[in-house]
Amino acid sequence: MAGTLFRLLGLRTEDSRKLWVMLPVFYFAGIAELLSYTAFMALFNQRFGVQFLPFVYIAEAIIMPLEGWLLAKLAEKLPKAKLMRTMYLLMTGVLLVNGMILIGFKVGGWDYQWYYPILFISSNFVVRQLTLLLWSTAFDLCPTQQAKRLMPIFVGAATVGGITAGFIAQQVGRWSGTEVVYILAPLFLLIGLFNFRKAIARYLVPLTLKDDKQLHKQELAVQGEASALSGHYYKQLIKSPFLLCAVGLMTLMPALYFLMEYQYFTTTEKAFPIERDLTAYYGLIITIQFSASLLLQTFSGRLMNWLGASNMLLAISIVFMFGFGLSALFLGTGYALAVVSATYALFYILLYYTAEPCYQLFFKMLPINQRDGIRYVSQAIAASGGILLGALLSLLHSKGILSLDSVAIIGVIVALLLIVIAWFGRSLYIKELIKSVQSFQADFSEMAVAFLGGMRSTKMLQGVLEHLHNPNDYVREVALELIGKAKDSSYLPRLVKLVDDHNPRIRVAALRAMSLQKATIQELVQVASLLEDEEVDVRVECVRLIARAGHMQSQAHYFIRLKLLDTHPRVVAEAVKALYALGSEESFSACDEAIIKLLDNGGDWAVYGCRTVADLGLSSYSDWVMSLLEDQRPAVRVAAAQCLGRLQYDEAIGSLLPMYPMADQEMRKAIIQALIDMGDKGIAALMEGLQYPNPFIWDACVAALAHLLDEARIRETLVDSCIQRLQGSNQDRALSAAIAKLKMEGLAELAEQRLNEIRDVICDAAWVVLAKLADERVVQVVRESVQDKDEEIRENGLEVLAEGLGDRKLAYALLDMLKTSTDVLDHGEIADPRAVIVQAGLGSDDWLRDIAQHALSEEEQAVMPNEKKLLTMLDKVLFLKQVSLFSNVSVDELGLIAGITQEQVFPDQALLLRQGETNSNVYLIVDGHVELSLVTSNGGEGTIGVLGAKEVFGESTALDQSVSGVTAQAIFDEVRVLSLGGEGLARLIRLYPEIGIGLLHASSARVRMLESMLMKMA
C-alpha cells in the first residue's frame, strides 16, 4: 500500500525517512498556528475592539524592522541547528505564557484590556515566524530535487493541520471558551517538538559540522558588506521600473488583503456578539478555507505552468477587484457575512499560497551576488508598506470617516491600480530579460515561460519578434528560444528568413524555434537546404526538425535518407534515429547499413554508432557492441559500455566487471552506470560479484546494487558484505613495513599507497551504502568532516558516525577502520619480513602480489635505472611514482600510464628533438642527461639547460604536433626515456587536470630558462 502511494506521489525510497520525521511537525504546527490565530483574533476583536485593529497593524509595522534586527543578531550568535531549536522553543514559550495568562484570567475572573494588543502582536509574531521556520527547516534539510518532491506533501500536511484546527476551534470554542482554544496551540507545538528535534539532530547538525566553526567570522564580514551595500540596493531599486513594479505588486496585494481582513473581522463581530460563537465561526471559516486550499493544490501547479506567474498575478489582481466589488454591493444586506467571509478566505489562499511564490521570479533576473540584498530590501519595504497602507485604509472606517461599503469601493480602485501594475509588469519583464541577457548564465527561456506562461499572448510574442533584428546575437538567440516555446507555426515565414544568417548559432536557434506542422512544400525545401550546411550542428538540428514534419512524411523521409551518406557520423546517427521515428520501414535496411558503417569505421563513428544503437534499443547489435569493449581507443570502450547498459544486455556483466580494476576514471564511471542501467536483470550477476576477492570489482558491485536494491535488501546483503571487507582489510597492513625493513623504500611507499587505495575503496563502498540508509547530504558532509585537516571538525564527524549513522553495525565497523588507518606500523615490529611478504604474495590484489614478488626477487630494485635490461611494468610504475607530474595518481592509473609509454634508449650525442621539426611525443627521462639548445634567427647558438632523471621535455609541441622550438640531445652517456604519444597525453590531461598543470609549470620554467639565455646572448 505504502509503495503504491509513493509511486503515485513520485517519491523515492530515500524520501520516506525524512517524510515520516517531518510530517508530524508540519501537521501539528499547522494546528497550533491556526488555533492561536483564531483565538487571539477573536479575543482581540471582542475584548479590545476591531476598530483598533488598524492601530495595532501600524504598531506592528513599526516593530517589524526591530524584530528582524533582533532575529538577525540571534542568528549571528547561535549555530544554525541551535538557532532553529531556540526559535521553536521561543515561539512555543510565547504561546504557552499567553495561554497561561488567559487561563488565569478565565479562572480568576479577571480582565486587563490593554493586555490584548500585546497578545495580538506576540501571537502574530509566532504565526509569522513559525511558517518561516518550518519552510526554512524543510529546505535546509532537503536537497533541491528532494525538496521539490516533498514540499507539496509538507504543505498538504500543514493544510490538513489547518482543517483540523478549524474543527477543534468550532467544538472547543463553543463548549470551553476561546482561552482553552488558545492554550491548545502550544500543547500541539510541544507534541511536534520531539520530531522537530529529531529532524534537526539527524539531518541538520551533521550538515553544519564545518559551517558552525567559521560562522561567526563569515557573518561579521557579511554584516560589514551589507551595511556598505544597503544604500546601493536602494538606489538600484529606485532606478529600475521593473523592480519598482515588483515592489508595487508586493505592497498593494498585502494592503488589499489586510483591508479585506478588517472588513471580515468587522462584519463577523457584528454578526456574533458572543465570543464563543465568534470563535466557533472563525473555526468554521478556517475549515472551509483550508479545505479549499487543499483542493486548489491539486491543480495549482498545472495552472501556474499554463498561465505563468505574470498572468497568475494579473488574475489575482482581477479577483481582488471583483472581491471588493461584491463586498461593496452586499454590505448592509443579509448576504454580507457570507460574501465577505468567502472573499476573505479566497484572498488568504491566493496571497499566501499563489502570489508569494510568483514574487520570487522577479528577483531571478538579478545577478546572484545582488539578488538576496535587493530581495530583502524590497520585501522589507513591501511588508511595512503593505501593512501601513492596509491599516490607513482601514482607519477611514474605524475613525468614522467613511462607511464600510465606501472603503470597499476604495479597495476596488486600489485593485484597479494593481491590475495596471501587473499588466505592465509583463512587458517590463521581457525588456529586462533582453537587456540582461549577456549578464547571466541562467536558462532565460525557462525563466520567461515560468513568468509569462505558455507564451500565448500575441502582443507579447510580437514584442519578442522585434528582437530578431537586434544587432546583438545573444539577444536574438534568447528571442528565438522564447518564440520556440510558443510552438506556433504561423511564425515560420519569419524564421525561414534566418536560414541564411552568417552566425551558425542563429541558424541552429532558428531551426529549434520552427514548427513545420503547417509548412508548405516550398518552406520545407527552404529548410532542407540547411541539410548541406557546412556546420555539423546546423545539419543535425535540421534533420531533427524535418523528422517532426508529420504531414509531409514522404518528403521528410526523402530528405533525411540522403543524410545517411553524410560525411560526419553525428549527422548519420541523427538521420538513422529520425527515420526510425518516422516509421519509414522501407528505409530500415538502409539504416542497418548506416549503423554497420558507424560501428565498423571505429573512432568517433563507433562512438555515435553505440549511442544510436542505445537510443533506438537495437538489441540485435549487442554482440557487435560487445566486441568494441576490446577496442584500443578509450572513447569507443566507454561508449560500448554505456550502450550495453542501456540495452540491458546482462551477459556483458561478466566482461565489464574484470575490466573495472584496470580502467581509467571515465571508463569506471561508464561501467558503474552500465551496471545500474541493467536494472533488475543484472542483480543476480552482481550479487555473485560480491564474492569476488578483488576489492575493486567488489566495490563496483556494491555501488551498482546500492542503486538497484531497496532498503530492506541493502540491509540484508550489502551491510554484512561491507562489514566483512572492513574487518578483513587490515590483514595486509604489515606489507609496506616488511618491505621497508628490507631497505626497499620506493617499493615500500608503493605498497603503502596501494594498501591505502584498497582501504579507501572499501570505505567508499561503506559510505555509499550508508548514504542509502540515511540522508545522502548528511553522509557526504560527515564523510568530508572525518577527512578534514581541522582536528575539531574531524572529531565531530567521527562522533556523528559513532552515533550509528544509517546502520549502527556498519557505522561502527567504518569508524574502527578510520581510526586504525591512522595508526603507523613500525617496521621494527616485524619479526620475519620475508614471511609477511610471502603471505602478501598470495593475496587477491594483482598489484600487491606483483610488489611482493618483486621484493622477494634477488635483484635490487633501487639500481633499476642503471641496468641495461628492459623495464618491467612494475619498474615503470615505480619510476612514474617518483615523477612529480604523477604524484597524485593512483597505482591502477600509474599502471594505465605505464601501459601506453614506450621505453627507448638513445646513445650519447643522439638527437631526440630537432629544432624546426614536428614532434608528437613527450619524453620522461629515466636515466641520463639531455641538453636543450637553440639556434637563433641571426645564427647564434646557445644552451638553454641540461635536464636529468625524472624531468620532462617535448610537452609543448606534443599536443598539437607542432614544430619543436629547441633541439634535445643526449650528452655524457646514453639516455633512457619513456615516451608518451600526444594523443595519450591529451587524454591524461582531460582525466587528470593536475598533470596538465604540472606540464604548464615545467614549460614555464623552460621559458624562463630560454629568456635568460637570450638575454645573455644579447
mmCIF file of N, CA, C and O in Angstrom, residues 149-207:
data_model
loop_
_atom_site.group_PDB
_atom_site.id
_atom_site.type_symbol
_atom_site.label_atom_id
_atom_site.label_comp_id
_atom_site.label_asym_id
_atom_site.label_seq_id
_atom_site.Cartn_x
_atom_site.Cartn_y
_atom_site.Cartn_z
ATOM 1 N N ARG A 149 10.047 17.333 -4.419
ATOM 2 C CA ARG A 149 9.142 16.194 -4.246
ATOM 3 C C ARG A 149 8.370 16.268 -2.934
ATOM 4 O O ARG A 149 7.202 15.893 -2.874
ATOM 5 N N LEU A 150 9.030 16.728 -1.866
ATOM 6 C CA LEU A 150 8.435 16.646 -0.532
ATOM 7 C C LEU A 150 7.649 17.887 -0.125
ATOM 8 O O LEU A 150 6.718 17.781 0.689
ATOM 9 N N MET A 151 8.007 19.052 -0.652
ATOM 10 C CA MET A 151 7.352 20.270 -0.202
ATOM 11 C C MET A 151 5.836 20.254 -0.422
ATOM 12 O O MET A 151 5.088 20.695 0.455
ATOM 13 N N PRO A 152 5.326 19.765 -1.560
ATOM 14 C CA PRO A 152 3.863 19.700 -1.688
ATOM 15 C C PRO A 152 3.206 18.843 -0.600
ATOM 16 O O PRO A 152 2.103 19.154 -0.139
ATOM 17 N N ILE A 153 3.895 17.781 -0.186
ATOM 18 C CA ILE A 153 3.333 16.925 0.866
ATOM 19 C C ILE A 153 3.391 17.632 2.215
ATOM 20 O O ILE A 153 2.455 17.558 3.016
ATOM 21 N N PHE A 154 4.497 18.344 2.470
ATOM 22 C CA PHE A 154 4.589 19.122 3.707
ATOM 23 C C PHE A 154 3.504 20.205 3.741
ATOM 24 O O PHE A 154 2.878 20.434 4.777
ATOM 25 N N VAL A 155 3.306 20.884 2.604
ATOM 26 C CA VAL A 155 2.257 21.900 2.532
ATOM 27 C C VAL A 155 0.893 21.264 2.783
ATOM 28 O O VAL A 155 0.053 21.814 3.500
ATOM 29 N N GLY A 156 0.702 20.078 2.192
ATOM 30 C CA GLY A 156 -0.556 19.370 2.411
ATOM 31 C C GLY A 156 -0.761 19.019 3.876
ATOM 32 O O GLY A 156 -1.873 19.124 4.404
ATOM 33 N N ALA A 157 0.312 18.589 4.546
ATOM 34 C CA ALA A 157 0.205 18.255 5.975
ATOM 35 C C ALA A 157 -0.170 19.478 6.793
ATOM 36 O O ALA A 157 -1.018 19.405 7.700
ATOM 37 N N ALA A 158 0.469 20.632 6.501
ATOM 38 C CA ALA A 158 0.131 21.861 7.212
ATOM 39 C C ALA A 158 -1.309 22.281 6.923
ATOM 40 O O ALA A 158 -2.013 22.775 7.816
ATOM 41 N N THR A 159 -1.747 22.061 5.678
ATOM 42 C CA THR A 159 -3.115 22.416 5.313
ATOM 43 C C THR A 159 -4.123 21.540 6.055
ATOM 44 O O THR A 159 -5.143 22.025 6.566
ATOM 45 N N VAL A 160 -3.839 20.245 6.106
ATOM 46 C CA VAL A 160 -4.720 19.339 6.871
ATOM 47 C C VAL A 160 -4.718 19.730 8.344
ATOM 48 O O VAL A 160 -5.746 19.659 9.038
ATOM 49 N N GLY A 161 -3.554 20.180 8.837
ATOM 50 C CA GLY A 161 -3.494 20.684 10.201
ATOM 51 C C GLY A 161 -4.408 21.882 10.391
ATOM 52 O O GLY A 161 -5.074 22.018 11.426
ATOM 53 N N GLY A 162 -4.462 22.782 9.379
ATOM 54 C CA GLY A 162 -5.371 23.922 9.449
ATOM 55 C C GLY A 162 -6.822 23.497 9.482
ATOM 56 O O GLY A 162 -7.644 24.064 10.218
ATOM 57 N N ILE A 163 -7.159 22.475 8.678
ATOM 58 C CA ILE A 163 -8.546 21.959 8.692
ATOM 59 C C ILE A 163 -8.877 21.377 10.056
ATOM 60 O O ILE A 163 -9.966 21.616 10.621
ATOM 61 N N THR A 164 -7.936 20.614 10.599
ATOM 62 C CA THR A 164 -8.137 20.048 11.931
ATOM 63 C C THR A 164 -8.333 21.145 12.970
ATOM 64 O O THR A 164 -9.191 21.046 13.857
ATOM 65 N N ALA A 165 -7.515 22.209 12.870
ATOM 66 C CA ALA A 165 -7.644 23.329 13.808
ATOM 67 C C ALA A 165 -9.019 23.969 13.713
ATOM 68 O O ALA A 165 -9.598 24.386 14.734
ATOM 69 N N GLY A 166 -9.559 24.039 12.488
ATOM 70 C CA GLY A 166 -10.892 24.604 12.328
ATOM 71 C C GLY A 166 -11.947 23.795 13.062
ATOM 72 O O GLY A 166 -12.824 24.352 13.757
ATOM 73 N N PHE A 167 -11.880 22.479 12.945
ATOM 74 C CA PHE A 167 -12.830 21.621 13.662
ATOM 75 C C PHE A 167 -12.671 21.763 15.179
ATOM 76 O O PHE A 167 -13.654 21.849 15.927
ATOM 77 N N ILE A 168 -11.415 21.795 15.634
ATOM 78 C CA ILE A 168 -11.169 21.920 17.079
ATOM 79 C C ILE A 168 -11.708 23.246 17.597
ATOM 80 O O ILE A 168 -12.356 23.323 18.655
ATOM 81 N N ALA A 169 -11.443 24.332 16.845
ATOM 82 C CA ALA A 169 -11.901 25.651 17.275
ATOM 83 C C ALA A 169 -13.422 25.719 17.350
ATOM 84 O O ALA A 169 -13.990 26.335 18.271
ATOM 85 N N GLN A 170 -14.084 25.078 16.395
ATOM 86 C CA GLN A 170 -15.556 25.081 16.426
ATOM 87 C C GLN A 170 -16.086 24.404 17.680
ATOM 88 O O GLN A 170 -16.970 24.927 18.372
ATOM 89 N N GLN A 171 -15.580 23.234 17.992
ATOM 90 C CA GLN A 171 -16.114 22.449 19.109
ATOM 91 C C GLN A 171 -15.641 22.994 20.463
ATOM 92 O O GLN A 171 -16.453 23.264 21.353
ATOM 93 N N VAL A 172 -14.328 23.167 20.599
ATOM 94 C CA VAL A 172 -13.784 23.614 21.892
ATOM 95 C C VAL A 172 -14.223 25.039 22.193
ATOM 96 O O VAL A 172 -14.564 25.375 23.343
ATOM 97 N N GLY A 173 -14.205 25.913 21.171
ATOM 98 C CA GLY A 173 -14.596 27.298 21.394
ATOM 99 C C GLY A 173 -16.028 27.433 21.849
ATOM 100 O O GLY A 173 -16.347 28.258 22.725
ATOM 101 N N ARG A 174 -16.902 26.616 21.274
ATOM 102 C CA ARG A 174 -18.321 26.711 21.647
ATOM 103 C C ARG A 174 -18.568 26.191 23.052
ATOM 104 O O ARG A 174 -19.405 26.742 23.788
ATOM 105 N N TRP A 175 -17.848 25.144 23.477
ATOM 106 C CA TRP A 175 -18.164 24.495 24.753
ATOM 107 C C TRP A 175 -17.210 24.871 25.888
ATOM 108 O O TRP A 175 -17.605 24.839 27.059
ATOM 109 N N SER A 176 -15.962 25.243 25.554
ATOM 110 C CA SER A 176 -14.996 25.505 26.632
ATOM 111 C C SER A 176 -14.466 26.923 26.648
ATOM 112 O O SER A 176 -13.789 27.314 27.599
ATOM 113 N N GLY A 177 -14.687 27.689 25.609
ATOM 114 C CA GLY A 177 -14.227 29.058 25.593
ATOM 115 C C GLY A 177 -12.987 29.264 24.747
ATOM 116 O O GLY A 177 -12.225 28.332 24.467
ATOM 117 N N THR A 178 -12.767 30.524 24.351
ATOM 118 C CA THR A 178 -11.661 30.876 23.458
ATOM 119 C C THR A 178 -10.310 30.667 24.124
ATOM 120 O O THR A 178 -9.318 30.323 23.477
ATOM 121 N N GLU A 179 -10.237 30.881 25.450
ATOM 122 C CA GLU A 179 -8.969 30.724 26.155
ATOM 123 C C GLU A 179 -8.439 29.297 26.041
ATOM 124 O O GLU A 179 -7.236 29.074 25.879
ATOM 125 N N VAL A 180 -9.330 28.333 26.100
ATOM 126 C CA VAL A 180 -8.927 26.933 26.001
ATOM 127 C C VAL A 180 -8.437 26.631 24.577
ATOM 128 O O VAL A 180 -7.483 25.875 24.384
ATOM 129 N N VAL A 181 -9.090 27.254 23.589
ATOM 130 C CA VAL A 181 -8.626 27.090 22.207
ATOM 131 C C VAL A 181 -7.178 27.570 22.080
ATOM 132 O O VAL A 181 -6.332 26.916 21.476
ATOM 133 N N TYR A 182 -6.885 28.708 22.705
ATOM 134 C CA TYR A 182 -5.528 29.264 22.610
ATOM 135 C C TYR A 182 -4.511 28.369 23.309
ATOM 136 O O TYR A 182 -3.428 28.111 22.762
ATOM 137 N N ILE A 183 -4.826 27.896 24.512
ATOM 138 C CA ILE A 183 -3.843 27.119 25.271
ATOM 139 C C ILE A 183 -3.530 25.794 24.600
ATOM 140 O O ILE A 183 -2.478 25.188 24.834
ATOM 141 N N LEU A 184 -4.428 25.314 23.706
ATOM 142 C CA LEU A 184 -4.149 24.070 22.982
ATOM 143 C C LEU A 184 -3.012 24.251 21.965
ATOM 144 O O LEU A 184 -2.322 23.286 21.634
ATOM 145 N N ALA A 185 -2.832 25.492 21.462
ATOM 146 C CA ALA A 185 -1.817 25.728 20.428
ATOM 147 C C ALA A 185 -0.416 25.355 20.893
ATOM 148 O O ALA A 185 0.276 24.572 20.216
ATOM 149 N N PRO A 186 0.077 25.875 22.034
ATOM 150 C CA PRO A 186 1.427 25.463 22.463
ATOM 151 C C PRO A 186 1.524 23.987 22.794
ATOM 152 O O PRO A 186 2.606 23.389 22.664
ATOM 153 N N LEU A 187 0.412 23.364 23.225
ATOM 154 C CA LEU A 187 0.447 21.930 23.523
ATOM 155 C C LEU A 187 0.704 21.123 22.252
ATOM 156 O O LEU A 187 1.464 20.147 22.266
ATOM 157 N N PHE A 188 0.098 21.534 21.142
ATOM 158 C CA PHE A 188 0.347 20.841 19.869
ATOM 159 C C PHE A 188 1.782 21.089 19.389
ATOM 160 O O PHE A 188 2.407 20.206 18.800
ATOM 161 N N LEU A 189 2.312 22.302 19.645
ATOM 162 C CA LEU A 189 3.712 22.548 19.294
ATOM 163 C C LEU A 189 4.646 21.657 20.103
ATOM 164 O O LEU A 189 5.653 21.170 19.591
ATOM 165 N N LEU A 190 4.306 21.443 21.370
ATOM 166 C CA LEU A 190 5.128 20.564 22.200
ATOM 167 C C LEU A 190 5.081 19.127 21.698
ATOM 168 O O LEU A 190 6.081 18.406 21.765
ATOM 169 N N ILE A 191 3.937 18.708 21.176
ATOM 170 C CA ILE A 191 3.844 17.361 20.607
ATOM 171 C C ILE A 191 4.770 17.240 19.398
ATOM 172 O O ILE A 191 5.454 16.230 19.201
ATOM 173 N N GLY A 192 4.819 18.283 18.572
ATOM 174 C CA GLY A 192 5.687 18.251 17.387
ATOM 175 C C GLY A 192 7.150 18.467 17.695
ATOM 176 O O GLY A 192 8.010 18.210 16.843
ATOM 177 N N LEU A 193 7.472 18.932 18.928
ATOM 178 C CA LEU A 193 8.846 19.233 19.292
ATOM 179 C C LEU A 193 9.745 18.002 19.216
ATOM 180 O O LEU A 193 10.904 18.098 18.786
ATOM 181 N N PHE A 194 9.230 16.832 19.611
ATOM 182 C CA PHE A 194 10.047 15.611 19.599
ATOM 183 C C PHE A 194 10.561 15.323 18.192
ATOM 184 O O PHE A 194 11.753 15.088 17.988
ATOM 185 N N ASN A 195 9.674 15.364 17.214
ATOM 186 C CA ASN A 195 10.088 15.102 15.834
ATOM 187 C C ASN A 195 10.945 16.224 15.273
ATOM 188 O O ASN A 195 11.858 15.989 14.474
ATOM 189 N N PHE A 196 10.678 17.466 15.697
ATOM 190 C CA PHE A 196 11.480 18.589 15.222
ATOM 191 C C PHE A 196 12.926 18.447 15.682
ATOM 192 O O PHE A 196 13.864 18.613 14.899
ATOM 193 N N ARG A 197 13.115 18.112 16.966
ATOM 194 C CA ARG A 197 14.464 17.930 17.493
ATOM 195 C C ARG A 197 15.152 16.736 16.831
ATOM 196 O O ARG A 197 16.351 16.775 16.554
ATOM 197 N N LYS A 198 14.381 15.681 16.578
ATOM 198 C CA LYS A 198 14.959 14.509 15.921
ATOM 199 C C LYS A 198 15.436 14.861 14.507
ATOM 200 O O LYS A 198 16.521 14.457 14.095
ATOM 201 N N ALA A 199 14.614 15.628 13.770
ATOM 202 C CA ALA A 199 14.997 16.009 12.407
ATOM 203 C C ALA A 199 16.248 16.883 12.419
ATOM 204 O O ALA A 199 17.146 16.708 11.587
ATOM 205 N N ILE A 200 16.330 17.823 13.370
ATOM 206 C CA ILE A 200 17.496 18.702 13.453
ATOM 207 C C ILE A 200 18.750 17.888 13.775
ATOM 208 O O ILE A 200 19.804 18.050 13.150
ATOM 209 N N ALA A 201 18.631 16.988 14.765
ATOM 210 C CA ALA A 201 19.798 16.205 15.189
ATOM 211 C C ALA A 201 20.244 15.232 14.107
ATOM 212 O O ALA A 201 21.440 15.017 13.893
ATOM 213 N N ARG A 202 19.290 14.638 13.395
ATOM 214 C CA ARG A 202 19.617 13.592 12.430
ATOM 215 C C ARG A 202 20.107 14.155 11.106
ATOM 216 O O ARG A 202 20.964 13.563 10.444
ATOM 217 N N TYR A 203 19.559 15.299 10.686
ATOM 218 C CA TYR A 203 19.848 15.782 9.339
ATOM 219 C C TYR A 203 20.585 17.120 9.290
ATOM 220 O O TYR A 203 21.411 17.338 8.410
ATOM 221 N N LEU A 204 20.284 18.043 10.216
ATOM 222 C CA LEU A 204 20.874 19.370 10.111
ATOM 223 C C LEU A 204 22.208 19.477 10.841
ATOM 224 O O LEU A 204 23.151 20.089 10.322
ATOM 225 N N VAL A 205 22.298 18.923 12.050
ATOM 226 C CA VAL A 205 23.541 19.027 12.824
ATOM 227 C C VAL A 205 24.744 18.501 12.034
ATOM 228 O O VAL A 205 25.780 19.167 11.951
ATOM 229 N N PRO A 206 24.651 17.318 11.408
ATOM 230 C CA PRO A 206 25.813 16.858 10.620
ATOM 231 C C PRO A 206 26.150 17.779 9.453
ATOM 232 O O PRO A 206 27.313 17.921 9.083
ATOM 233 N N LEU A 207 25.129 18.430 8.878
ATOM 234 C CA LEU A 207 25.379 19.301 7.732
ATOM 235 C C LEU A 207 26.143 20.558 8.121
ATOM 236 O O LEU A 207 26.752 21.210 7.273
#
